[in-house]
PDB file of C-alpha atoms in Angstrom:
ATOM      1  CA  MET A   1      17.812  37.312 -10.267  1.00  0.00           C
ATOM      2  CA  LYS A   2      21.518  36.941 -11.049  1.00  0.00           C
ATOM      3  CA  ALA A   3      22.691  34.090 -13.240  1.00  0.00           C
ATOM      4  CA  SER A   4      24.642  32.638 -10.307  1.00  0.00           C
ATOM      5  CA  GLU A   5      21.499  32.428  -8.152  1.00  0.00           C
ATOM      6  CA  SER A   6      19.403  29.298  -8.323  1.00  0.00           C
ATOM      7  CA  LYS A   7      15.806  29.488  -9.452  1.00  0.00           C
ATOM      8  CA  PRO A   8      13.206  29.300  -6.687  1.00  0.00           C
ATOM      9  CA  ASP A   9      11.785  25.819  -6.146  1.00  0.00           C
ATOM     10  CA  THR A  10       8.822  26.832  -3.974  1.00  0.00           C
ATOM     11  CA  ILE A  11       6.229  29.568  -4.197  1.00  0.00           C
ATOM     12  CA  ASP A  12       7.492  30.996  -0.897  1.00  0.00           C
ATOM     13  CA  SER A  13      11.026  31.327  -2.238  1.00  0.00           C
ATOM     14  CA  TYR A  14       9.711  32.781  -5.512  1.00  0.00           C
ATOM     15  CA  ILE A  15       7.659  35.454  -3.758  1.00  0.00           C
ATOM     16  CA  SER A  16      10.539  36.355  -1.444  1.00  0.00           C
ATOM     17  CA  THR A  17      12.582  37.612  -4.422  1.00  0.00           C
ATOM     18  CA  PHE A  18      10.240  40.604  -4.968  1.00  0.00           C
ATOM     19  CA  PRO A  19       9.859  43.992  -3.271  1.00  0.00           C
ATOM     20  CA  GLU A  20       7.477  44.005  -0.290  1.00  0.00           C
ATOM     21  CA  ASP A  21       4.545  45.653  -2.131  1.00  0.00           C
ATOM     22  CA  THR A  22       4.757  43.096  -4.939  1.00  0.00           C
ATOM     23  CA  GLN A  23       5.098  40.273  -2.403  1.00  0.00           C
ATOM     24  CA  MET A  24       1.790  41.308  -0.847  1.00  0.00           C
ATOM     25  CA  LEU A  25       0.014  41.162  -4.221  1.00  0.00           C
ATOM     26  CA  LEU A  26       1.615  37.822  -5.083  1.00  0.00           C
ATOM     27  CA  GLU A  27       0.495  36.425  -1.716  1.00  0.00           C
ATOM     28  CA  GLN A  28      -3.008  37.765  -2.344  1.00  0.00           C
ATOM     29  CA  MET A  29      -3.035  36.041  -5.748  1.00  0.00           C
ATOM     30  CA  ARG A  30      -1.807  32.813  -4.148  1.00  0.00           C
ATOM     31  CA  THR A  31      -4.400  32.941  -1.360  1.00  0.00           C
ATOM     32  CA  THR A  32      -7.225  33.678  -3.801  1.00  0.00           C
ATOM     33  CA  ILE A  33      -6.339  30.669  -5.939  1.00  0.00           C
ATOM     34  CA  LYS A  34      -5.746  28.418  -2.911  1.00  0.00           C
ATOM     35  CA  LYS A  35      -9.157  29.313  -1.431  1.00  0.00           C
ATOM     36  CA  ALA A  36     -10.843  28.622  -4.775  1.00  0.00           C
ATOM     37  CA  VAL A  37      -9.123  25.243  -5.156  1.00  0.00           C
ATOM     38  CA  PRO A  38      -7.938  23.986  -1.770  1.00  0.00           C
ATOM     39  CA  LYS A  39      -7.094  20.534  -3.190  1.00  0.00           C
ATOM     40  CA  ALA A  40      -4.757  21.934  -5.832  1.00  0.00           C
ATOM     41  CA  THR A  41      -1.034  21.366  -5.482  1.00  0.00           C
ATOM     42  CA  GLU A  42       1.348  24.312  -5.500  1.00  0.00           C
ATOM     43  CA  VAL A  43       4.200  23.878  -7.974  1.00  0.00           C
ATOM     44  CA  ILE A  44       6.815  25.904  -9.774  1.00  0.00           C
ATOM     45  CA  SER A  45       6.430  25.339 -13.511  1.00  0.00           C
ATOM     46  CA  TYR A  46       8.296  27.226 -16.233  1.00  0.00           C
ATOM     47  CA  GLY A  47       9.885  29.191 -13.378  1.00  0.00           C
ATOM     48  CA  MET A  48       6.490  30.504 -12.192  1.00  0.00           C
ATOM     49  CA  PRO A  49       4.156  29.656  -9.325  1.00  0.00           C
ATOM     50  CA  ALA A  50       1.327  27.433 -10.499  1.00  0.00           C
ATOM     51  CA  PHE A  51      -1.569  25.420  -9.125  1.00  0.00           C
ATOM     52  CA  LYS A  52      -2.229  21.920 -10.390  1.00  0.00           C
ATOM     53  CA  LEU A  53      -4.974  19.289 -10.170  1.00  0.00           C
ATOM     54  CA  HIS A  54      -4.688  16.805 -13.045  1.00  0.00           C
ATOM     55  CA  THR A  55      -2.908  19.452 -15.102  1.00  0.00           C
ATOM     56  CA  VAL A  56      -1.754  22.975 -14.318  1.00  0.00           C
ATOM     57  CA  LEU A  57      -4.821  25.171 -13.811  1.00  0.00           C
ATOM     58  CA  VAL A  58      -3.235  28.613 -13.617  1.00  0.00           C
ATOM     59  CA  TYR A  59       0.175  30.229 -13.369  1.00  0.00           C
ATOM     60  CA  PHE A  60       1.082  33.649 -12.002  1.00  0.00           C
ATOM     61  CA  ALA A  61       4.226  35.740 -11.880  1.00  0.00           C
ATOM     62  CA  GLY A  62       5.559  39.032 -10.630  1.00  0.00           C
ATOM     63  CA  TYR A  63       7.073  41.721 -12.834  1.00  0.00           C
ATOM     64  CA  LYS A  64       8.307  45.275 -12.441  1.00  0.00           C
ATOM     65  CA  ASN A  65       4.920  46.886 -13.220  1.00  0.00           C
ATOM     66  CA  HIS A  66       2.344  44.103 -13.073  1.00  0.00           C
ATOM     67  CA  ILE A  67       1.306  40.669 -11.865  1.00  0.00           C
ATOM     68  CA  GLY A  68       0.930  38.243 -14.753  1.00  0.00           C
ATOM     69  CA  PHE A  69      -1.912  35.723 -14.587  1.00  0.00           C
ATOM     70  CA  TYR A  70      -1.843  32.779 -16.988  1.00  0.00           C
ATOM     71  CA  PRO A  71      -5.080  30.752 -17.014  1.00  0.00           C
ATOM     72  CA  THR A  72      -4.247  29.161 -20.393  1.00  0.00           C
ATOM     73  CA  SER A  73      -5.845  30.289 -23.628  1.00  0.00           C
ATOM     74  CA  SER A  74      -9.248  28.798 -22.746  1.00  0.00           C
ATOM     75  CA  GLY A  75      -9.453  30.879 -19.563  1.00  0.00           C
ATOM     76  CA  ILE A  76      -8.593  34.018 -21.516  1.00  0.00           C
ATOM     77  CA  ARG A  77     -11.142  33.243 -24.252  1.00  0.00           C
ATOM     78  CA  GLU A  78     -13.923  32.502 -21.765  1.00  0.00           C
ATOM     79  CA  PHE A  79     -13.401  35.764 -19.855  1.00  0.00           C
ATOM     80  CA  GLN A  80     -12.426  38.069 -22.726  1.00  0.00           C
ATOM     81  CA  ASN A  81     -15.083  40.667 -21.834  1.00  0.00           C
ATOM     82  CA  GLU A  82     -14.145  40.707 -18.147  1.00  0.00           C
ATOM     83  CA  ILE A  83     -10.409  41.123 -18.810  1.00  0.00           C
ATOM     84  CA  ALA A  84     -10.810  43.726 -21.556  1.00  0.00           C
ATOM     85  CA  ALA A  85      -9.883  46.513 -19.104  1.00  0.00           C
ATOM     86  CA  TYR A  86      -6.426  44.943 -18.625  1.00  0.00           C
ATOM     87  CA  ARG A  87      -3.546  44.323 -20.990  1.00  0.00           C
ATOM     88  CA  ASN A  88      -4.005  40.776 -22.169  1.00  0.00           C
ATOM     89  CA  SER A  89      -2.942  38.314 -24.816  1.00  0.00           C
ATOM     90  CA  LYS A  90      -3.912  34.855 -26.004  1.00  0.00           C
ATOM     91  CA  GLY A  91      -2.752  33.238 -22.751  1.00  0.00           C
ATOM     92  CA  ALA A  92      -2.151  35.998 -20.208  1.00  0.00           C
ATOM     93  CA  VAL A  93      -3.596  39.003 -18.445  1.00  0.00           C
ATOM     94  CA  GLN A  94      -1.604  41.722 -16.685  1.00  0.00           C
ATOM     95  CA  PHE A  95      -2.833  43.254 -13.438  1.00  0.00           C
ATOM     96  CA  PRO A  96      -1.017  46.554 -12.706  1.00  0.00           C
ATOM     97  CA  LEU A  97       0.834  46.793  -9.402  1.00  0.00           C
ATOM     98  CA  ASP A  98      -0.744  50.170  -8.623  1.00  0.00           C
ATOM     99  CA  LYS A  99      -4.325  48.846  -8.640  1.00  0.00           C
ATOM    100  CA  PRO A 100      -6.087  46.283  -6.436  1.00  0.00           C
ATOM    101  CA  LEU A 101      -6.136  42.742  -7.783  1.00  0.00           C
ATOM    102  CA  PRO A 102      -9.565  41.732  -9.178  1.00  0.00           C
ATOM    103  CA  VAL A 103      -9.894  38.902  -6.664  1.00  0.00           C
ATOM    104  CA  LYS A 104     -13.433  37.922  -7.713  1.00  0.00           C
ATOM    105  CA  LEU A 105     -12.385  37.666 -11.373  1.00  0.00           C
ATOM    106  CA  ILE A 106      -9.270  35.647 -10.518  1.00  0.00           C
ATOM    107  CA  LYS A 107     -11.446  33.242  -8.508  1.00  0.00           C
ATOM    108  CA  GLU A 108     -14.017  32.902 -11.324  1.00  0.00           C
ATOM    109  CA  ILE A 109     -11.346  32.207 -13.936  1.00  0.00           C
ATOM    110  CA  THR A 110      -9.650  29.682 -11.656  1.00  0.00           C
ATOM    111  CA  LEU A 111     -12.949  27.861 -11.002  1.00  0.00           C
ATOM    112  CA  PHE A 112     -13.612  27.770 -14.753  1.00  0.00           C
ATOM    113  CA  ARG A 113     -10.214  26.123 -15.216  1.00  0.00           C
ATOM    114  CA  VAL A 114     -11.038  23.592 -12.465  1.00  0.00           C
ATOM    115  CA  LYS A 115     -14.237  22.547 -14.266  1.00  0.00           C
ATOM    116  CA  GLU A 116     -12.297  22.249 -17.507  1.00  0.00           C
ATOM    117  CA  ASP A 117      -9.546  20.197 -15.850  1.00  0.00           C
ATOM    118  CA  LEU A 118     -12.005  17.803 -14.200  1.00  0.00           C
ATOM    119  CA  LEU A 119     -13.962  17.337 -17.426  1.00  0.00           C
ATOM    120  CA  ASN A 120     -10.773  16.639 -19.399  1.00  0.00           C
ATOM    121  CA  ALA A 121      -9.605  14.138 -16.764  1.00  0.00           C
ATOM    122  CA  GLU A 122     -12.979  12.360 -16.920  1.00  0.00           C
ATOM    123  CA  LEU A 123     -12.878  12.208 -20.730  1.00  0.00           C
ATOM    124  CA  LYS A 124      -9.342  10.841 -20.616  1.00  0.00           C
ATOM    125  CA  ALA A 125     -10.394   8.159 -18.102  1.00  0.00           C
ATOM    126  CA  GLN A 126     -13.342   7.173 -20.315  1.00  0.00           C
ATOM    127  CA  LYS A 127     -11.034   6.839 -23.327  1.00  0.00           C
ATOM    128  CA  LYS A 128      -8.737   4.538 -21.338  1.00  0.00           C
ATOM    129  CA  VAL A 129     -11.681   2.329 -20.338  1.00  0.00           C
ATOM    130  CA  LYS A 130     -12.874   2.134 -23.961  1.00  0.00           C
ATOM    131  CA  ALA A 131      -9.366   1.338 -25.172  1.00  0.00           C
ATOM    132  CA  LYS A 132      -9.008  -1.469 -22.603  1.00  0.00           C
ATOM    133  CA  LYS A 133     -12.386  -2.928 -23.569  1.00  0.00           C
ATOM    134  CA  SER A 134     -11.548  -2.903 -27.270  1.00  0.00           C
ATOM    135  CA  LYS A 135      -8.222  -4.668 -26.593  1.00  0.00           C
ATOM    136  CA  THR A 136      -9.917  -7.459 -24.659  1.00  0.00           C
ATOM    137  CA  LYS A 137     -12.412  -8.226 -27.450  1.00  0.00           C
TER     138      LYS A 137
END
């Protein structure tokens, strides 16, 4: 993307900036996540497509040689054995463009992040209730 071009503000516009083969993989990634979490909202965050419930669950992005998947550090830690075959780091895993996306793994990681997000939202709500009760005493 040239400096004079604006950054995409939707996942559709983001995906459209890539070559056709990469677009197909990005759409497959998007569809996999959307099917796993139909209630999630699609957003662009940090310039990347992302899916959000209470917080961002996962991000993904296209590159010259891979699709980056960013399920936060907890998603990487939880699935370290399953992602060992791919280049990965503390917060990301790279799926090469010349291999099929591991759709089942992407779905499992996304669902793990959903459980984590819902639990964290519940804990946060409980803290608010406790804080309100202690203020009224």
